[in-house]
Short mmCIF file of C-alpha atoms in Angstrom, two decimals:
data_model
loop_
_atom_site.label_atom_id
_atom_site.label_comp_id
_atom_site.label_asym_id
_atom_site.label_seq_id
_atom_site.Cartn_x
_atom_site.Cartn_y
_atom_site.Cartn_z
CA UNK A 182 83.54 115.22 84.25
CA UNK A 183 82.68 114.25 80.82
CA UNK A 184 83.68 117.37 79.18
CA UNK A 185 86.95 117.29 80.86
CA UNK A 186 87.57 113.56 79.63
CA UNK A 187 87.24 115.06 76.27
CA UNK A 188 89.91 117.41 76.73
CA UNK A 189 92.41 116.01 78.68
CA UNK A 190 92.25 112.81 75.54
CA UNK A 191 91.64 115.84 72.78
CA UNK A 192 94.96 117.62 74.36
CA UNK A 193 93.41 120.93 75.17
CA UNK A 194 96.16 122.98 76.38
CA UNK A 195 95.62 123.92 80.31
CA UNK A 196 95.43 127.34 81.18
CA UNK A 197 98.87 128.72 82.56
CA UNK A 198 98.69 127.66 86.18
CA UNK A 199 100.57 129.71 88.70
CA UNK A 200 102.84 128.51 91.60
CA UNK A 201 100.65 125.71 93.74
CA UNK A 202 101.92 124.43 96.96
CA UNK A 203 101.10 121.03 98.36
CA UNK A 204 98.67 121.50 101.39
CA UNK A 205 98.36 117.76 102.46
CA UNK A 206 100.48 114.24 101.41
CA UNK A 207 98.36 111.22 102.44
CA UNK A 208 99.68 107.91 102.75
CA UNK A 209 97.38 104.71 102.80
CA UNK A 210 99.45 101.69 104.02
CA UNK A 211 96.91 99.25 103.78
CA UNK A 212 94.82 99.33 100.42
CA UNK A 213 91.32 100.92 101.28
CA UNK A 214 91.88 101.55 104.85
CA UNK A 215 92.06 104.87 106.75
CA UNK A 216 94.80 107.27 105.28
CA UNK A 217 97.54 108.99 107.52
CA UNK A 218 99.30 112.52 107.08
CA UNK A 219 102.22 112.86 106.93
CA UNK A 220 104.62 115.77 106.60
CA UNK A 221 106.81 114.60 103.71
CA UNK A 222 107.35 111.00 101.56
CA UNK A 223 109.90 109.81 99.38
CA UNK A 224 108.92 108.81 95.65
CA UNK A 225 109.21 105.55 94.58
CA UNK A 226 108.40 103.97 91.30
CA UNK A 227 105.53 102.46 92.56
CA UNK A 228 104.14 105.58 94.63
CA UNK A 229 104.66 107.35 97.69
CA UNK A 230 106.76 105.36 99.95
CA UNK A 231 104.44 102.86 102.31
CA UNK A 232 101.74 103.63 100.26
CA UNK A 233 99.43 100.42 99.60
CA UNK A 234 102.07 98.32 100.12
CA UNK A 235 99.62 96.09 102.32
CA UNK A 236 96.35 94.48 101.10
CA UNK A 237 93.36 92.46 102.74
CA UNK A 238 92.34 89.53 101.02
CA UNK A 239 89.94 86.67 101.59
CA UNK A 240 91.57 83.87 102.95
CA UNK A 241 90.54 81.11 100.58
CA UNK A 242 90.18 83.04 97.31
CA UNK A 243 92.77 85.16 97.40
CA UNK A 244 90.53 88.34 96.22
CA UNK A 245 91.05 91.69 96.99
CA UNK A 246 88.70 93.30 99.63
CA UNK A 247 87.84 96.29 99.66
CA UNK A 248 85.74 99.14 101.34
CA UNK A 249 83.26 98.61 98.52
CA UNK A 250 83.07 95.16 99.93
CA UNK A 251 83.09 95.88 103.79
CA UNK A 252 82.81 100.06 104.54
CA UNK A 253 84.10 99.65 107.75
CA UNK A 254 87.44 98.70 106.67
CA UNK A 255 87.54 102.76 106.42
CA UNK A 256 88.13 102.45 110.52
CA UNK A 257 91.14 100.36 110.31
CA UNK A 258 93.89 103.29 111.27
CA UNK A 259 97.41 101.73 109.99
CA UNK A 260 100.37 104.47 111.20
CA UNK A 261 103.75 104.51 110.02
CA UNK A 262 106.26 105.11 112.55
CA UNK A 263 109.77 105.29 111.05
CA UNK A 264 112.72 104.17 113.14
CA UNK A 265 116.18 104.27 111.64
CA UNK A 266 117.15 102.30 114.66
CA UNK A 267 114.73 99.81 114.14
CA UNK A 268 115.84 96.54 112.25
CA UNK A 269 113.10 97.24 110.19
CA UNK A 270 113.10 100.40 109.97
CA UNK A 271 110.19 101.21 112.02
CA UNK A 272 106.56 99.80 112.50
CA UNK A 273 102.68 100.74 110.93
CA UNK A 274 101.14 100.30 114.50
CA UNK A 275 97.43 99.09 113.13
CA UNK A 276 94.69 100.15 115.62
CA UNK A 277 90.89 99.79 115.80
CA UNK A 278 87.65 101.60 117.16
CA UNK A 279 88.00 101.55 121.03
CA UNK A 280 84.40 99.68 121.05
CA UNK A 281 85.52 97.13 118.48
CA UNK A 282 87.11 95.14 120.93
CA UNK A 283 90.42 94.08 118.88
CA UNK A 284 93.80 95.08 120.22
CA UNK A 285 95.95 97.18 118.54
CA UNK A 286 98.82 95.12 116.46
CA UNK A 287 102.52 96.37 115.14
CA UNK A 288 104.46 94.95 111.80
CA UNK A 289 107.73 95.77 110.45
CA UNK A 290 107.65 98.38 108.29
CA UNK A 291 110.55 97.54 105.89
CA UNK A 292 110.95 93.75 106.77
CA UNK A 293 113.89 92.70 105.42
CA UNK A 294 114.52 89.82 102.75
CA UNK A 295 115.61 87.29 105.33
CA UNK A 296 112.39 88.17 107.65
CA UNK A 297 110.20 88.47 104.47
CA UNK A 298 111.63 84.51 103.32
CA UNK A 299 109.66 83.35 106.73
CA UNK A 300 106.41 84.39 105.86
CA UNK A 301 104.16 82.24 103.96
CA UNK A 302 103.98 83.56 100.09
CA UNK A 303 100.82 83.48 98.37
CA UNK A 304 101.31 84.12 93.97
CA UNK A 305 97.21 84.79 93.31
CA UNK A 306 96.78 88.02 95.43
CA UNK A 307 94.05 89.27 92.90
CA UNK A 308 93.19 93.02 92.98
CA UNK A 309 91.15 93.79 90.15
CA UNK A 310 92.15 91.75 86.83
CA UNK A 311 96.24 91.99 88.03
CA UNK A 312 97.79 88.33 90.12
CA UNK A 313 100.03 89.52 92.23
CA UNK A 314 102.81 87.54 94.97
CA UNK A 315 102.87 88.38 98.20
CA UNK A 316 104.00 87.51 101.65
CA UNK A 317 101.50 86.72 104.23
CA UNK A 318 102.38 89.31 107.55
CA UNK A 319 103.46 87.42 110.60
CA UNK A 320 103.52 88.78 114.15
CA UNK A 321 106.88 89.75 115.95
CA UNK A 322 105.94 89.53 119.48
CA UNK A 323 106.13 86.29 120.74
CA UNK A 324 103.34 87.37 123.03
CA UNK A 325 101.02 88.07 120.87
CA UNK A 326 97.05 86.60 121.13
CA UNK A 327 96.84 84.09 117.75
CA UNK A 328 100.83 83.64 117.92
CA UNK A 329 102.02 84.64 114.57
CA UNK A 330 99.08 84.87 112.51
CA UNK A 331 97.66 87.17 114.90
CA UNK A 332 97.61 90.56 112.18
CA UNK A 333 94.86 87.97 109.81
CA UNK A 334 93.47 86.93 112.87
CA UNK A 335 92.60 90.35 114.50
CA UNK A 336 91.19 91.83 110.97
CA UNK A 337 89.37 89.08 110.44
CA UNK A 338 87.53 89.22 113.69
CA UNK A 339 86.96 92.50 113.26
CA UNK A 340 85.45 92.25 109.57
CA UNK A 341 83.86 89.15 110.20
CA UNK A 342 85.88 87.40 107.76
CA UNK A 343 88.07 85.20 106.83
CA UNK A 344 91.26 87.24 105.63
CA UNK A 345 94.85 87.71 105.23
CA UNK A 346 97.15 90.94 105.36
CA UNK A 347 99.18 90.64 102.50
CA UNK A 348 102.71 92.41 101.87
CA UNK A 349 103.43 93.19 98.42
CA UNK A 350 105.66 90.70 96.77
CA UNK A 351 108.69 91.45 94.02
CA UNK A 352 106.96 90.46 91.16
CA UNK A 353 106.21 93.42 89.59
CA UNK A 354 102.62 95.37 88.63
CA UNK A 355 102.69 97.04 85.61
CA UNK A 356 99.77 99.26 85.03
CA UNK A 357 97.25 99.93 81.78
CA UNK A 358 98.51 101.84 79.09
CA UNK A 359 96.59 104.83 78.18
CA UNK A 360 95.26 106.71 75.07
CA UNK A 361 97.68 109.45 75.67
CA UNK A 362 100.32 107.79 77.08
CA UNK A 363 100.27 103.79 75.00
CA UNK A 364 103.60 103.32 75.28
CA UNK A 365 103.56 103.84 79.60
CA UNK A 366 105.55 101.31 81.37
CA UNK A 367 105.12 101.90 85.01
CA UNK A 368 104.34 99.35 87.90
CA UNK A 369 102.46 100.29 90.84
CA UNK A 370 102.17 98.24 94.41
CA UNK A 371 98.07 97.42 95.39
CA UNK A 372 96.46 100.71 93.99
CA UNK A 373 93.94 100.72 91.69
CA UNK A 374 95.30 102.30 89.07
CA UNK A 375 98.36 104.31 88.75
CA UNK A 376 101.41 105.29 91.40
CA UNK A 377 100.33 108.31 93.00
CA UNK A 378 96.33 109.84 92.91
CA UNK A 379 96.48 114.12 92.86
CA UNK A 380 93.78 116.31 93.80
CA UNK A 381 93.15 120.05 94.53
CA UNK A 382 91.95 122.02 97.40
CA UNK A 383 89.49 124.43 95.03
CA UNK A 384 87.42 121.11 93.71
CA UNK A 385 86.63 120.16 97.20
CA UNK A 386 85.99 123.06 97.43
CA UNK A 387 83.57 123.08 94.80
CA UNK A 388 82.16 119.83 95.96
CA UNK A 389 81.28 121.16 98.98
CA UNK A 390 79.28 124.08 98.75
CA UNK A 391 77.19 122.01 95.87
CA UNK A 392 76.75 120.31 98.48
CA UNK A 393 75.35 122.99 100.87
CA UNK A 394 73.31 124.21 97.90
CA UNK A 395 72.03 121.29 97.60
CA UNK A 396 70.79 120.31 101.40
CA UNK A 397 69.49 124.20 101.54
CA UNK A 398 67.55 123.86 98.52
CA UNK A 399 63.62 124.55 99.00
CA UNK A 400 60.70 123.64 96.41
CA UNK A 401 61.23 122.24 93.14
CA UNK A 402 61.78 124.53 90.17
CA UNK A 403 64.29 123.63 86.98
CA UNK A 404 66.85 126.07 88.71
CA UNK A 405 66.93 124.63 92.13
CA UNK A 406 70.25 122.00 92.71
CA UNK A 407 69.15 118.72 94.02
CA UNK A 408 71.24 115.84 95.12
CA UNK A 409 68.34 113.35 94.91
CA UNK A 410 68.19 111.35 98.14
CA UNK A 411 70.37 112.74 100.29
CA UNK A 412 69.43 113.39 103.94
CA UNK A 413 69.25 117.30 103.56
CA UNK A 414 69.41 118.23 108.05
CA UNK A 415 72.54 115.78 107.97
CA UNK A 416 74.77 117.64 105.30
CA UNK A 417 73.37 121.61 106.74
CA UNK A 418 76.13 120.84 109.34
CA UNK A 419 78.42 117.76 107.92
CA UNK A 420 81.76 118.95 106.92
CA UNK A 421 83.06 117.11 103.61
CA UNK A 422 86.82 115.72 103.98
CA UNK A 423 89.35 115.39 101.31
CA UNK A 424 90.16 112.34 103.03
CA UNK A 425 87.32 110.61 101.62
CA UNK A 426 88.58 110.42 97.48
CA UNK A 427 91.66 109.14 99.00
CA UNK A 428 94.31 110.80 97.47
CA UNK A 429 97.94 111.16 97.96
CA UNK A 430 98.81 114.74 97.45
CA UNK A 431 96.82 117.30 97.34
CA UNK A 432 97.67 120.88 95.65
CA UNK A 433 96.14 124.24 96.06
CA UNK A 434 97.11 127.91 95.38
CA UNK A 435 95.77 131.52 94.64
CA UNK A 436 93.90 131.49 91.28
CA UNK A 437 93.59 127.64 91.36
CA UNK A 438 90.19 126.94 89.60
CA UNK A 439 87.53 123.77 90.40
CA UNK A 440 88.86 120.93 88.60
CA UNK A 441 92.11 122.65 86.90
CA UNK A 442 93.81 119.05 87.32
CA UNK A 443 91.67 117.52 84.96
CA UNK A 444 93.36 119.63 82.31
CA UNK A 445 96.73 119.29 83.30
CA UNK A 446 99.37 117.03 81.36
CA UNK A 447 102.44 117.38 84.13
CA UNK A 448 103.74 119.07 87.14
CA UNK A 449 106.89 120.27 88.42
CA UNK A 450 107.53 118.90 91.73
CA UNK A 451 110.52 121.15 94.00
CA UNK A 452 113.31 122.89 93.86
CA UNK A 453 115.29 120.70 91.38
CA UNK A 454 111.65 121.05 88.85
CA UNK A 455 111.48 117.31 89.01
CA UNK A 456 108.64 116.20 86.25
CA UNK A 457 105.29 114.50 87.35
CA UNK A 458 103.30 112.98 84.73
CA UNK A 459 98.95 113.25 84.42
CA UNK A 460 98.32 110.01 82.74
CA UNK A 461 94.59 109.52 83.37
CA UNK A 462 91.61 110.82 85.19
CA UNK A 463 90.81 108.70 88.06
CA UNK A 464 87.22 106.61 87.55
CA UNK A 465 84.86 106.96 89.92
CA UNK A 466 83.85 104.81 92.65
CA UNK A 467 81.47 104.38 95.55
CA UNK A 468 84.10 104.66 98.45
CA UNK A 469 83.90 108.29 98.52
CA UNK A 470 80.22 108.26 99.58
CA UNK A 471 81.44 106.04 103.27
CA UNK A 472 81.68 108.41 105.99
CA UNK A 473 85.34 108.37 106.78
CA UNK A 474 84.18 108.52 111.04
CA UNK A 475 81.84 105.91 111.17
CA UNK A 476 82.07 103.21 108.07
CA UNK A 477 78.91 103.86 107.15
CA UNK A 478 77.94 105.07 103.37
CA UNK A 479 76.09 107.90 102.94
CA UNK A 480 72.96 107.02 100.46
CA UNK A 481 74.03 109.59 97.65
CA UNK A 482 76.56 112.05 98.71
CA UNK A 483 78.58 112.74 96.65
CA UNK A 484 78.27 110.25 94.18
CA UNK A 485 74.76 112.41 92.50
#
């Protein structure tokens, strides 16, 4: 990783990279809880359309919570249903484990300006070092169990604490220039860094059968690969998921090499050759070592 800081900042040309194809587009609606699939997503400015447009924050602070915080925000599955029809244009239905107890709940998912003028505003939603506005989500159904703060309500019972789902308000985000890029002017909704996260097929890949080497491993000579502390009979037979580094689109291809993205400066995205820029590697975290199925982090997989 260190290495390929160096270039990507020195401006090491990539190698010539042949024609990728996207092989999955994830969309997170709610900052740091479970990501859905989806078969295509509109661009915005700020990243892929309904992408981290919600956040979870604690209800007196203000703070940003995420699954650093709590891990078992990972089970909160928020699904965008789209609706032309709709007033709103749809709904994210937001569901829970079927033992959590806590119903199942549905918000707009383009709430107008008028609806959005109803909802209580907070202007300290805090995610990292950023302030950001925001509109407190309200329920529709007039039948629902807390009346309309029953979408704070619900999370918070199931995280055992005190929150509030946040909608991201107009005031806008810009994000941190970089050494490459010091003039970049971009604003992003509740992610942590930039619009839109990439990653490739070939470095999970990668990741993965280090991985296997790694749990298969016997004795304790300079050439075997450890992963110090991991529980070697759990990862013989546990599959790693792409879904755990949380990214929104995800590229492979023939000839595609482990960790060719970490050279790359830009990519040409359809028909028309439309122009992404690579601004920055992403920095590493701890929420790809939670278990995407049960909440519960792994003790050092993957992050030795």
């Amino acid at each position: 990783m260190f290495s390929a800081f160096l270039r990507f900042l020195t401006g090491e040309p990539a190698l010539n990279t042949p024609p990728l194809q996207i092989t999955k587009i994830l969309v997170h609606p709610i900052k740091s809880c479970k990501g859905t699939s989806v078969q295509e997503a509109r661009y915005t400015p700020e990243g892929l359309e309904y992408d981290r447009k919600l956040v979870i924050v604690d209800r007196k602070t203000h703070v940003a919570i995420t699954a650093r915080n709590i891990s078992r925000m990972l089970l909160i599955d928020p699904k965008v249903h789209v609706d032309e029809s709709d007033p709103y244009g749809g709904k994210i239905e937001i569901s829970f484990p079927a033992d959590s107890g806590c119903e199942p709940f549905n918000v707009p998912l383009r709430p107008s300006r008028e609806l959005l003028e109803t909802w209580p505003m907070v202007d300290n939603a805090a995610v990292w070092k950023s302030v950001n506005d925001g509109y407190v989500v309200q329920s529709l159904d007039s039948d629902a169990a807390y009346g309309l703060d029953t979408p704070s309500e619900i999370i918070s019972n199931f995280l055992g604490r005190n929150v509030l789902l946040v909608f991201k308000g107009p005031r806008p985000r810009w994000v941190k220039p970089t050494p490459t890029f010091p003039q970049l002017k971009t604003n992003v909704a509740f992610q942590d860094g930039y619009p839109i996260l990439i990653a490739t097929d070939s470095s999970l890949e990668d990741i993965a059968k280090r991985v296997k080497v790694a749990a298969n491993a016997e004795g304790d000579g300079e050439d075997t690969f450890h992963i110090y502390g991991m529980d070697k009979e759990v990862w013989k037979e546990k599959e790693f998921a792409m879904e755990r580094f949380r990214p929104n689109i995800v590229l492979g291809g023939e000839g595609l090499l482990a960790y060719d993205e970490e050279r790359w400066e830009e990519i040409e995205v359809g028909p028309d050759h439309r122009k992404m820029l690579l601004v920055s590697l992403c920095t590493r975290c701890q929420v790809p070592n939670i278990d995407i199925e049960t909440g519960e982090p792994d003790s050092s997989v993957p992050s030795q």
